[in-house]
PDB file of C-alpha atoms in Angstrom:
ATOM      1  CA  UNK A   9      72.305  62.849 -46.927  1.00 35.00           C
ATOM      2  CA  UNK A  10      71.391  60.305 -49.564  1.00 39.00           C
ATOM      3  CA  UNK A  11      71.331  62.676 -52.569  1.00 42.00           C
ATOM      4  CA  UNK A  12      75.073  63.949 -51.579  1.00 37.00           C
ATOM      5  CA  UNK A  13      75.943  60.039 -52.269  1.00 38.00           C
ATOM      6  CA  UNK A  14      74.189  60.050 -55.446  1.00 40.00           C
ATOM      7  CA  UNK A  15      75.800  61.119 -58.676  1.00 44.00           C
ATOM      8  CA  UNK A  16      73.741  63.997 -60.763  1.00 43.00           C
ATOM      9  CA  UNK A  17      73.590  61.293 -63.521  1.00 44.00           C
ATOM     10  CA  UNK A  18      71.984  58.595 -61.752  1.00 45.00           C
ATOM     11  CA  UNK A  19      68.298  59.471 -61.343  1.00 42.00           C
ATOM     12  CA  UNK A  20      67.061  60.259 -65.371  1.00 44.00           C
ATOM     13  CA  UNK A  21      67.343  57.704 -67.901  1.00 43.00           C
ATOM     14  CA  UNK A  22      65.114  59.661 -70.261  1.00 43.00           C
ATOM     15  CA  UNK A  23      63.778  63.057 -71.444  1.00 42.00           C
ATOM     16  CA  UNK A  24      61.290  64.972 -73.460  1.00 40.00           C
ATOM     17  CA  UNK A  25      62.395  68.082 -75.035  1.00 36.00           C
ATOM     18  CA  UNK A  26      60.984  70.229 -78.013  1.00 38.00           C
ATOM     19  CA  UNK A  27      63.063  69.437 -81.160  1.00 37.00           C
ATOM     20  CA  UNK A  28      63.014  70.669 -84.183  1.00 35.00           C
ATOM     21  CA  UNK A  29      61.343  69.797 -86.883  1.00 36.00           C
ATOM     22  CA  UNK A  30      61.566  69.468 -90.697  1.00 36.00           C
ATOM     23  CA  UNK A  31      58.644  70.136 -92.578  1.00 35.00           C
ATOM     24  CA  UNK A  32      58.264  68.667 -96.020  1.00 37.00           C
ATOM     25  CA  UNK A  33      55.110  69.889 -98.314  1.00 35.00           C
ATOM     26  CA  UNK A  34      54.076  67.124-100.598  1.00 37.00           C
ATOM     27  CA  UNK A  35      51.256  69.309-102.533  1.00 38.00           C
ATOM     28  CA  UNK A  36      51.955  72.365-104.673  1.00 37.00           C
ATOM     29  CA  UNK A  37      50.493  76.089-103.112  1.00 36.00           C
ATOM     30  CA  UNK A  38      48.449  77.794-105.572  1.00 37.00           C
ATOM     31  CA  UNK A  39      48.193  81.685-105.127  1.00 35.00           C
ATOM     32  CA  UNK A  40      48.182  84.624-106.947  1.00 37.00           C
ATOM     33  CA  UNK A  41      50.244  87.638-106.396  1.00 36.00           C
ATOM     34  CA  UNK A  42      50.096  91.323-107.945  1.00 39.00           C
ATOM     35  CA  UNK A  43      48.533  91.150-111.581  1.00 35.00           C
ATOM     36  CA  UNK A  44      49.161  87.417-112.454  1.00 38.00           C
ATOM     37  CA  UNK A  45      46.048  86.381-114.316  1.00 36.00           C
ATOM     38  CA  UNK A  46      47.646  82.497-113.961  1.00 41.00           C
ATOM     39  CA  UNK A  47      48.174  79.954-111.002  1.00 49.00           C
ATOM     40  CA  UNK A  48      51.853  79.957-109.775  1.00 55.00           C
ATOM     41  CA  UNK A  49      53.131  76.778-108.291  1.00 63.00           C
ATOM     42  CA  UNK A  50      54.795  78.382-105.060  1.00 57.00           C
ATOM     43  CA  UNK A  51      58.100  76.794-103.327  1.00 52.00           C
ATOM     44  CA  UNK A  52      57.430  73.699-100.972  1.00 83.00           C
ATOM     45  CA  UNK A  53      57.686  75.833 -97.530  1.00 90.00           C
ATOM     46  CA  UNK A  54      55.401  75.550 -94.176  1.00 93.00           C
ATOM     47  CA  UNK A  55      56.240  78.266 -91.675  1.00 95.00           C
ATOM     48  CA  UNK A  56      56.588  76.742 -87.338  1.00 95.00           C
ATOM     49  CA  UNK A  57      55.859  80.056 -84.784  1.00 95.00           C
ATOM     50  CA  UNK A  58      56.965  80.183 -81.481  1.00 93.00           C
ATOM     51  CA  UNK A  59      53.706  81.151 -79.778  1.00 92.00           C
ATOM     52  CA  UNK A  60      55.447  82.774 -76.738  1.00 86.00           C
ATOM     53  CA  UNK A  61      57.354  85.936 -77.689  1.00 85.00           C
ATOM     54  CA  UNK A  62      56.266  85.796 -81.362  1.00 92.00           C
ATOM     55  CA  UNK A  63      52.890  85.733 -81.298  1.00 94.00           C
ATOM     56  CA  UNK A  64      51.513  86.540 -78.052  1.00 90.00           C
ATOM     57  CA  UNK A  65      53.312  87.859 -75.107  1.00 83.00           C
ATOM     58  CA  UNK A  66      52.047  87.394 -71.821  1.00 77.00           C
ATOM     59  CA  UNK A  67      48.994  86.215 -73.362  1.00 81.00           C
ATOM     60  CA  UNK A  68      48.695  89.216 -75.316  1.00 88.00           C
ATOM     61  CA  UNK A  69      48.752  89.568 -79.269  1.00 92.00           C
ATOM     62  CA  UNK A  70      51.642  90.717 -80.889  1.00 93.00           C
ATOM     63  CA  UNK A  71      50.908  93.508 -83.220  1.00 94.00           C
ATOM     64  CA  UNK A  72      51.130  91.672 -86.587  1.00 94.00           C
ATOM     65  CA  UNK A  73      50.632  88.156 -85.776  1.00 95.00           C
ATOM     66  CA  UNK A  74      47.089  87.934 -86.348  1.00 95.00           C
ATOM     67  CA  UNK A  75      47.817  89.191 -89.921  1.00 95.00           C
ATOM     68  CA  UNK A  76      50.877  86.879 -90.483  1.00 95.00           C
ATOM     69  CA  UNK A  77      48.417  83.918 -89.943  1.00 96.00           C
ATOM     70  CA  UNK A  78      45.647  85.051 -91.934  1.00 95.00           C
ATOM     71  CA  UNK A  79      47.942  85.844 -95.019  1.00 94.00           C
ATOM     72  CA  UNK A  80      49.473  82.068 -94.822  1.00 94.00           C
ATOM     73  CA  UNK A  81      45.850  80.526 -94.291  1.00 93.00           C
ATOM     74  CA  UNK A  82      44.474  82.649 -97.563  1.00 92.00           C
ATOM     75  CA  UNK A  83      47.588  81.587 -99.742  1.00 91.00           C
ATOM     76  CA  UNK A  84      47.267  77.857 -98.427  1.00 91.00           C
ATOM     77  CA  UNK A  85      50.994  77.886 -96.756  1.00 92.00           C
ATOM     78  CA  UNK A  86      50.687  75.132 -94.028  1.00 93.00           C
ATOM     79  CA  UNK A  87      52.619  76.113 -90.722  1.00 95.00           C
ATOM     80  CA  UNK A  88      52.339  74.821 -87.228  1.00 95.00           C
ATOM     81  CA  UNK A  89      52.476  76.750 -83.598  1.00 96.00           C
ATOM     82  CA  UNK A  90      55.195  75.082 -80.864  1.00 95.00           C
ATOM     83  CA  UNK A  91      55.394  76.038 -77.510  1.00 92.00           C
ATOM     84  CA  UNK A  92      56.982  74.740 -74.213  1.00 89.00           C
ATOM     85  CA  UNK A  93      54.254  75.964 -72.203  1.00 89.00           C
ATOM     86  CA  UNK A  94      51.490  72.972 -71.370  1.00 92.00           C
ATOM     87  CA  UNK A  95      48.978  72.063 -69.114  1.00 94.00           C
ATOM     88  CA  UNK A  96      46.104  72.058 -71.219  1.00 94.00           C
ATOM     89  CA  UNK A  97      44.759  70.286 -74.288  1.00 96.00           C
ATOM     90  CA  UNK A  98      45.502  70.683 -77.956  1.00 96.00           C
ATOM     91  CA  UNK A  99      42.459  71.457 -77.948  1.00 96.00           C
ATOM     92  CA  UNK A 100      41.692  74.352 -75.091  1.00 96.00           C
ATOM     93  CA  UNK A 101      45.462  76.103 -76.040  1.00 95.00           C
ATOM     94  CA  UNK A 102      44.242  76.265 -79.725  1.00 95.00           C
ATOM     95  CA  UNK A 103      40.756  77.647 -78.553  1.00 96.00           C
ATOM     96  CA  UNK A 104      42.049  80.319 -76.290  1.00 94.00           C
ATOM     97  CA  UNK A 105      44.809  81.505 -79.124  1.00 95.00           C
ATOM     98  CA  UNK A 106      41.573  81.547 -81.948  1.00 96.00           C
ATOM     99  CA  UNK A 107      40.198  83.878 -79.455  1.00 95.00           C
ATOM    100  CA  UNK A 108      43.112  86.202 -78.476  1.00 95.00           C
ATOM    101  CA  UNK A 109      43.986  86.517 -82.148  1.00 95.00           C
ATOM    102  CA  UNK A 110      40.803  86.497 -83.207  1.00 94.00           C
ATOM    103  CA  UNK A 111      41.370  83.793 -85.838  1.00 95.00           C
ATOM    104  CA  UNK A 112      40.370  80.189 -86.390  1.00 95.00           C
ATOM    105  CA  UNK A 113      42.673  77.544 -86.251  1.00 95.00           C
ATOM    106  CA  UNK A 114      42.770  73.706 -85.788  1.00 94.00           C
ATOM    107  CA  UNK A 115      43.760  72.123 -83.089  1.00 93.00           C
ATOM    108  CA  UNK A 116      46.145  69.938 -85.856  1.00 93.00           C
ATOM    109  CA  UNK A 117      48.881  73.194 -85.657  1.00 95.00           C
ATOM    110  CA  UNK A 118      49.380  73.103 -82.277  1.00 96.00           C
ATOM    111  CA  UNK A 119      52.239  71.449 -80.545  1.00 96.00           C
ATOM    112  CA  UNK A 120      52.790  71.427 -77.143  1.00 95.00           C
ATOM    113  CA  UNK A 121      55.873  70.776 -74.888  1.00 95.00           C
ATOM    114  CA  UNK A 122      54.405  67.683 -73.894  1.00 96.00           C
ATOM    115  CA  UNK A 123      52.606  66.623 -77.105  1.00 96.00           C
ATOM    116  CA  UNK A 124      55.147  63.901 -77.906  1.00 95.00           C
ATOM    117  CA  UNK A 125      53.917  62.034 -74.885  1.00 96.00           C
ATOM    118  CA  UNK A 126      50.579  60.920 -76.292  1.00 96.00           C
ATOM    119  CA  UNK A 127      53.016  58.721 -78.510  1.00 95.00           C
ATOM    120  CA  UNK A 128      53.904  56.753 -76.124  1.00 96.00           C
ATOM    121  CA  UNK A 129      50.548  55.213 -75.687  1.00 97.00           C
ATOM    122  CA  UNK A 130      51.145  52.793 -77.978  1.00 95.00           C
ATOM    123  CA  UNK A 131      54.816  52.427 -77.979  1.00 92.00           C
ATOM    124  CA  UNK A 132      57.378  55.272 -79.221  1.00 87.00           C
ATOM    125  CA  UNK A 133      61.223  55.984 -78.920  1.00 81.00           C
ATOM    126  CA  UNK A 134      62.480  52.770 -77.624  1.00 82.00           C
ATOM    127  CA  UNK A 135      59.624  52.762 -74.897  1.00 83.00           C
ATOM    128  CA  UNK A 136      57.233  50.095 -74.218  1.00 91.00           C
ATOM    129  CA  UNK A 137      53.339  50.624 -74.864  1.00 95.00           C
ATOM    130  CA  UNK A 138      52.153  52.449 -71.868  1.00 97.00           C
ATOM    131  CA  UNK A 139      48.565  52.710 -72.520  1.00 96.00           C
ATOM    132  CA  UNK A 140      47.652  50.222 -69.794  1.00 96.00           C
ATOM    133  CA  UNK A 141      50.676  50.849 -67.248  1.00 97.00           C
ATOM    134  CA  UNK A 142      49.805  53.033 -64.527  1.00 98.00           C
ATOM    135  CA  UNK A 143      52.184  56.429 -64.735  1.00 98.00           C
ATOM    136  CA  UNK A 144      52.894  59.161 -62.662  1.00 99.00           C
ATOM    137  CA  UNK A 145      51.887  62.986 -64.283  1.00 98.00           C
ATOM    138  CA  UNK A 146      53.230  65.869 -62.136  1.00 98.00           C
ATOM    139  CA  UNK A 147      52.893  69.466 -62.989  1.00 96.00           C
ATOM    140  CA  UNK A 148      50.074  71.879 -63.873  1.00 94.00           C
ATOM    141  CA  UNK A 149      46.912  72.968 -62.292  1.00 95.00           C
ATOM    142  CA  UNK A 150      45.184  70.812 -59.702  1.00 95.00           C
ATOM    143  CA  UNK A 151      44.809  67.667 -61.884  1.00 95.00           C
ATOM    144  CA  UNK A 152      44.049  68.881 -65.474  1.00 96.00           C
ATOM    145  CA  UNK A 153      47.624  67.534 -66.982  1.00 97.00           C
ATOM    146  CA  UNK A 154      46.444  63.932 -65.379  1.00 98.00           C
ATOM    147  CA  UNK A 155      42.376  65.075 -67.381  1.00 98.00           C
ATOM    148  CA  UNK A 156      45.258  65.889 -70.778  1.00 98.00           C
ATOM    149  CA  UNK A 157      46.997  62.306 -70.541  1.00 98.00           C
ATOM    150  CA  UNK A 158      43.827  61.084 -70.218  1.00 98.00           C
ATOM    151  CA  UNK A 159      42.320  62.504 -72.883  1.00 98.00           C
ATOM    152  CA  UNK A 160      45.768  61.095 -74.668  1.00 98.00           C
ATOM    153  CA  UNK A 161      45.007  57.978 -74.216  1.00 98.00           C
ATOM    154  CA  UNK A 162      46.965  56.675 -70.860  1.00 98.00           C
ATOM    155  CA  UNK A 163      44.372  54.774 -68.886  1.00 98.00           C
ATOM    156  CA  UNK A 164      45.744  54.689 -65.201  1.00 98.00           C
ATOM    157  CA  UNK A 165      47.333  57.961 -64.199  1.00 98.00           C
ATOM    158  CA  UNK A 166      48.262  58.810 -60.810  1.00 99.00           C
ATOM    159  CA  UNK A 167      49.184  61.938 -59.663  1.00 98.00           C
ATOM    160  CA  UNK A 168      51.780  63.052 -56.444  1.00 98.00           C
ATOM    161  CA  UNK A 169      48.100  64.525 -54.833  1.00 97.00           C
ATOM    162  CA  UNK A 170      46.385  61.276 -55.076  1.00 98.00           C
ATOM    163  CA  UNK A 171      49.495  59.632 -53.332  1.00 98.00           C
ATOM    164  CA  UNK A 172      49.735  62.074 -50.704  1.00 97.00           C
ATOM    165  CA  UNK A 173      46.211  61.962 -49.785  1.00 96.00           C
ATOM    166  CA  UNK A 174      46.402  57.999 -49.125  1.00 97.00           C
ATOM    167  CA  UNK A 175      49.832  58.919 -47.134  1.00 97.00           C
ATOM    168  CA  UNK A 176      50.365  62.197 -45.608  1.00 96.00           C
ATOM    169  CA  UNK A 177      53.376  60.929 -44.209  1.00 95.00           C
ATOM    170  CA  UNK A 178      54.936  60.429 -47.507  1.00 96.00           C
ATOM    171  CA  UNK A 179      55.724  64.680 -47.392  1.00 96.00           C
ATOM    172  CA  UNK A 180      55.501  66.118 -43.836  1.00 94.00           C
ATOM    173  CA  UNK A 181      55.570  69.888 -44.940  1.00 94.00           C
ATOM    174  CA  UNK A 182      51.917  69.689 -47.139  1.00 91.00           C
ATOM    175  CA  UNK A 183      49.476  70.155 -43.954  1.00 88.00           C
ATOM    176  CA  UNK A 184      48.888  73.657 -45.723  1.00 89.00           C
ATOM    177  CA  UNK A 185      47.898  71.944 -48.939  1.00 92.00           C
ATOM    178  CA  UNK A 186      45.388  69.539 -48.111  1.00 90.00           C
ATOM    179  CA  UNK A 187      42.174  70.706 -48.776  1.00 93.00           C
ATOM    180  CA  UNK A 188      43.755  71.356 -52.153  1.00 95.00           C
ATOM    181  CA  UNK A 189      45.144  68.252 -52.715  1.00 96.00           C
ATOM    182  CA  UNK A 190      41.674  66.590 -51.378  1.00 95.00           C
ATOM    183  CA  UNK A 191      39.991  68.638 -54.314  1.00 96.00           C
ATOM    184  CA  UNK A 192      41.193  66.489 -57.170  1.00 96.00           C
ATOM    185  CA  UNK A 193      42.475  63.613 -55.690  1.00 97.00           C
ATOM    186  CA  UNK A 194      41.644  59.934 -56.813  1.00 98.00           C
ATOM    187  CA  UNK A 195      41.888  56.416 -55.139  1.00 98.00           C
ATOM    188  CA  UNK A 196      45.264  54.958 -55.800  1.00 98.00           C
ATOM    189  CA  UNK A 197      44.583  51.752 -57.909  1.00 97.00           C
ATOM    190  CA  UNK A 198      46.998  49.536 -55.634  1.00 97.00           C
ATOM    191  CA  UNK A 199      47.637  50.738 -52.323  1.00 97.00           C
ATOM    192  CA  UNK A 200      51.436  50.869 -51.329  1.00 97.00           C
ATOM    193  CA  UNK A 201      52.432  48.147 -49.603  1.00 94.00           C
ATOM    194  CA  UNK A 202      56.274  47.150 -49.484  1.00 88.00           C
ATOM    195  CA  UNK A 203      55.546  44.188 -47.454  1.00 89.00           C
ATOM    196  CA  UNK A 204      53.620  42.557 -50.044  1.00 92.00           C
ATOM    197  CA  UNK A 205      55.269  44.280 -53.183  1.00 89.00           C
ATOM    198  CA  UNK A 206      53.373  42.350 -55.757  1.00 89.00           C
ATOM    199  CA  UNK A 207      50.100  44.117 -54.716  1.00 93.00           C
ATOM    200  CA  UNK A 208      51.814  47.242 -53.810  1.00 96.00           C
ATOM    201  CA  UNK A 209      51.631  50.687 -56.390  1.00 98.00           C
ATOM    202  CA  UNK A 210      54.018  49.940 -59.026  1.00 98.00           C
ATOM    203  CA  UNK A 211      54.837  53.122 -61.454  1.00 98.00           C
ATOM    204  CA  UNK A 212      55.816  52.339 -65.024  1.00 97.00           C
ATOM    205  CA  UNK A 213      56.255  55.744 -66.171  1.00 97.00           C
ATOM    206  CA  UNK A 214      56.735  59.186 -64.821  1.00 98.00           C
ATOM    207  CA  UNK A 215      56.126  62.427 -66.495  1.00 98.00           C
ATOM    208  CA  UNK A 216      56.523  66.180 -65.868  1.00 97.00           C
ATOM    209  CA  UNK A 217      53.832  67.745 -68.121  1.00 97.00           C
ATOM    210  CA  UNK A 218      54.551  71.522 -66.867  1.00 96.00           C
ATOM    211  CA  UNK A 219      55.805  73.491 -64.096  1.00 95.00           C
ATOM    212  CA  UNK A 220      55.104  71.750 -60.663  1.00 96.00           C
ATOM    213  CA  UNK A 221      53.162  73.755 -58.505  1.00 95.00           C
ATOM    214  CA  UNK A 222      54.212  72.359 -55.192  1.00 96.00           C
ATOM    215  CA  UNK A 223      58.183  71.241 -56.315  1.00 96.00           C
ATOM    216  CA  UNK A 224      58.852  69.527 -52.763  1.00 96.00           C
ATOM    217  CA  UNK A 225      56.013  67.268 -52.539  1.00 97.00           C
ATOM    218  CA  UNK A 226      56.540  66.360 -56.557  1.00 98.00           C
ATOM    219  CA  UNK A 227      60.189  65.818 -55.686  1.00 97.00           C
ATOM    220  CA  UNK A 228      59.941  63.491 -53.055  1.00 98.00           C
ATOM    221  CA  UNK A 229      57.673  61.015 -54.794  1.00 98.00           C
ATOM    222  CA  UNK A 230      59.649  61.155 -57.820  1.00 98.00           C
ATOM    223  CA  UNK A 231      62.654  60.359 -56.197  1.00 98.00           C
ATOM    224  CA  UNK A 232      61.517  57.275 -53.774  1.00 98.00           C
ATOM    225  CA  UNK A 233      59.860  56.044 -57.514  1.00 98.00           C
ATOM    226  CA  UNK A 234      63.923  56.289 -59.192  1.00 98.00           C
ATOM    227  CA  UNK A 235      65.341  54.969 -55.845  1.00 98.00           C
ATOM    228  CA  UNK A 236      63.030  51.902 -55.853  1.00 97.00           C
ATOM    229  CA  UNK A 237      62.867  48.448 -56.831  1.00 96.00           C
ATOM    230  CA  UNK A 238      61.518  48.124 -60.117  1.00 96.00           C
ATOM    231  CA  UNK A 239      59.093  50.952 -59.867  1.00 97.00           C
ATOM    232  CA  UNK A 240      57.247  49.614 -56.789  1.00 97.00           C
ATOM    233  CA  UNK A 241      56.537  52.131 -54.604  1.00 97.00           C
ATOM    234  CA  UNK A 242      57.588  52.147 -50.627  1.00 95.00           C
ATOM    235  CA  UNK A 243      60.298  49.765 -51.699  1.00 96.00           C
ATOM    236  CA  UNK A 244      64.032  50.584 -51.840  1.00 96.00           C
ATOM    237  CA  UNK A 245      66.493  48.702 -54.446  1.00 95.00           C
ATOM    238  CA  UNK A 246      69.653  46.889 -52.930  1.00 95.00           C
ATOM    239  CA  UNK A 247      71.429  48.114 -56.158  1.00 96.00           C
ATOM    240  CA  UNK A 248      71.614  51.806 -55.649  1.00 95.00           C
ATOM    241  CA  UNK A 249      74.960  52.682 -54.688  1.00 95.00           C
ATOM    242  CA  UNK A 250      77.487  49.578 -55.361  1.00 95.00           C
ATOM    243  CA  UNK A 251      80.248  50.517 -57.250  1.00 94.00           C
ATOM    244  CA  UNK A 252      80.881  47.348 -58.938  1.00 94.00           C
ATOM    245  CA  UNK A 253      77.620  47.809 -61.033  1.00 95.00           C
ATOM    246  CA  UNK A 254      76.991  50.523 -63.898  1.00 94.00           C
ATOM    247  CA  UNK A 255      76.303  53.855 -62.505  1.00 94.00           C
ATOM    248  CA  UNK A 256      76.818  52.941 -59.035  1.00 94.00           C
ATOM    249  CA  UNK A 257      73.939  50.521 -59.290  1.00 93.00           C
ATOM    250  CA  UNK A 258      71.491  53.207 -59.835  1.00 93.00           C
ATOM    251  CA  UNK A 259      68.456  53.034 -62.581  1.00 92.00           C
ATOM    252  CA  UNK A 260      69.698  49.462 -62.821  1.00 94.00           C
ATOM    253  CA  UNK A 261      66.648  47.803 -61.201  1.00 94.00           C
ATOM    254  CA  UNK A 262      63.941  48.225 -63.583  1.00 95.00           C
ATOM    255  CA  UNK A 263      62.916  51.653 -62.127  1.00 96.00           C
ATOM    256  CA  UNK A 264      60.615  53.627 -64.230  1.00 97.00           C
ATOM    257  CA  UNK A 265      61.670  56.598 -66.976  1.00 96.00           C
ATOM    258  CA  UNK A 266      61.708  60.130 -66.154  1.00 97.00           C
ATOM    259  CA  UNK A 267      60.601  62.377 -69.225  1.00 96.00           C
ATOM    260  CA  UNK A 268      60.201  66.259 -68.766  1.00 96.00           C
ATOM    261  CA  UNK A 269      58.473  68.235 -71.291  1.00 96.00           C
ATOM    262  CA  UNK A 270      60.355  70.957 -70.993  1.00 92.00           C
ATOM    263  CA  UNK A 271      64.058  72.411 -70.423  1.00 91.00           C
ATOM    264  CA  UNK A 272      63.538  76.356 -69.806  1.00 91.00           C
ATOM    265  CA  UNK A 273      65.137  77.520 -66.940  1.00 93.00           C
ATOM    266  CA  UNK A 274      63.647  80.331 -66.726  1.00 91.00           C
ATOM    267  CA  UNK A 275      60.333  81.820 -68.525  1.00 84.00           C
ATOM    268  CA  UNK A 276      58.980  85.803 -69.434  1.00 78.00           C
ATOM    269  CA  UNK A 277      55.892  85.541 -67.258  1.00 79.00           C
ATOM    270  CA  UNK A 278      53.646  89.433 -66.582  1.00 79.00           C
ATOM    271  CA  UNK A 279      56.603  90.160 -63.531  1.00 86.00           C
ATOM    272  CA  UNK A 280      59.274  91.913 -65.201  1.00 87.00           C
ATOM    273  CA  UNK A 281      62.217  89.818 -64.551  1.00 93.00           C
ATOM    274  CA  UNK A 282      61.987  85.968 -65.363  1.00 90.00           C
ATOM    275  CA  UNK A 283      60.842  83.323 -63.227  1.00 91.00           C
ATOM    276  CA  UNK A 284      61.858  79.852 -62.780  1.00 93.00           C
ATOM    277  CA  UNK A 285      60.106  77.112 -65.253  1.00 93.00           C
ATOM    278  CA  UNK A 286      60.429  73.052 -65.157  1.00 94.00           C
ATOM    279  CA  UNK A 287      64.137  73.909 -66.019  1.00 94.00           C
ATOM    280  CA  UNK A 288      64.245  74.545 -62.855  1.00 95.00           C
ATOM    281  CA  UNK A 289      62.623  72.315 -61.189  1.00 95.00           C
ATOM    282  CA  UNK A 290      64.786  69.445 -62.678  1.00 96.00           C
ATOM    283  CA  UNK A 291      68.065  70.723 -62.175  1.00 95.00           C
ATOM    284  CA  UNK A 292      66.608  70.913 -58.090  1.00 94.00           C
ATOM    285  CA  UNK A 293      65.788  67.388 -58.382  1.00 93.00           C
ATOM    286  CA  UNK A 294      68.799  66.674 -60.163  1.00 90.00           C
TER     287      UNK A 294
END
């Protein structure tokens, strides 16, 4: 097979994982504590949470947490709430923890596994300006990570449905999956056409927002995107494989980035033993 002749290195030139941060506080923190009839200028400190295991698990508050916030917010200690899980907006993941801890907070504390992607809109980490390239978003729910890079401000997103629906043939094995697919899918905004590669689909970008629901279909067209010539879909570079290039002549035809979001292996989900996550997923494709 093709992928036996392929070295492990060869198909991802970039990724996305959580990293962590440093947190500097440029105001002082006025509180008061015990009997102290005067303001105390507190330490510069913030506080970052792991949302999953420290203050919800399984989408259920941790005894405490709820508190642990509220006490911060009253004494004006900034902290922020990280979390490899994704899918969603800022926005609706903020909302839905207010709720379960019954507390408000702004969608500003939030960060996401994918949350460093909406910098590369404009231009971030050595990559070009995507805002108007067309990129591929796999992972999630029906189509609500393409609705989140929307709502980030990438401007033509494709997802694997929308391709499969213009080509069935492009994954054999999703007859099962079609009315699903159908549900969300868009028009492609080129059709794919290797005989006339300048008006074919060409992908500038590819990112895994969250766990792919369907990992063979997402697979497939992330792979023939990595195995083609400069990101134009249906086509096939003459570099992969020659030995007298770097890396075997792989990701050395202007083929488009790979980031992933996220590196668990495996996740805590409601079943008691852990399931596989996007770690997963990538070490398959991989």
């Amino acid at each position: 097979m093709l992928l036996n002749r392929i070295p492990r290195s060869a198909f991802f030139s970039q990724s996305s994982y959580n990293a962590g941060l440093r947190i500097r506080v440029s105001r002082p923190i006025q509180y008061c504590r015990g009997f102290l009839t005067s303001a105390t200028e507190a330490p510069e400190i913030a506080f970052a949470f792991d949302i999953d295991g420290v203050l919800l698990r399984s989408s259920k508050p941790i005894p405490g947490a709820s508190d642990a916030l509220r006490t911060l917010q009253e004494r004006g200690i900034p902290f922020i709430l990280l979390t490899n899980g994704g899918g969603k907006h800022e926005t609706e993941r903020v909302a839905e923890i207010s709720e379960k801890l019954n507390i408000s907070l702004d969608p500003s504390v939030i960060i996401q596994s994918h949350s460093p992607f909406a910098e590369l809109v404009n231009g971030a980490f050595g990559q070009e300006a995507l805002e108007n390239k067309t990129i591929l978003v796999a992972g999630g729910d029906g189509d609500n990570c393409r609705l989140v890079a929307e709502r980030y401000g990438f401007k033509s997103v494709v997802t694997p449905g929308d391709i499969l629906n213009a080509y069935p043939g492009i994954w054999p094995f999703a007859k099962n999956f079609k009315d699903y697919y159908k549900s969300f899918a868009r028009p492609l905004p080129r059709p794919i056409d290797p005989v006339n590669p300048l008006q074919s689909l060409k992908i500038d970008a590819m990112f895994v927002f969250n766990d792919p629901r369907d990992w063979g279909l997402d697979a497939q067209i992330i792979i023939d995107a990595l195995l083609s010539k400069q990101g134009i879909m249906g086509t096939l570079s003459d570099k992969n494989g020659k030995s007298d290039l770097p890396n075997r002549g792989y990701q050395q035809d202007g083929q488009p980035p790979l980031y992933f979001s996220n590196p668990d292996l495996w996740w805590a989900a409601s079943y008691h033993l852990p399931r596989l996550g996007q770690g997963g997923f990538r070490e398959a494709l991989e």
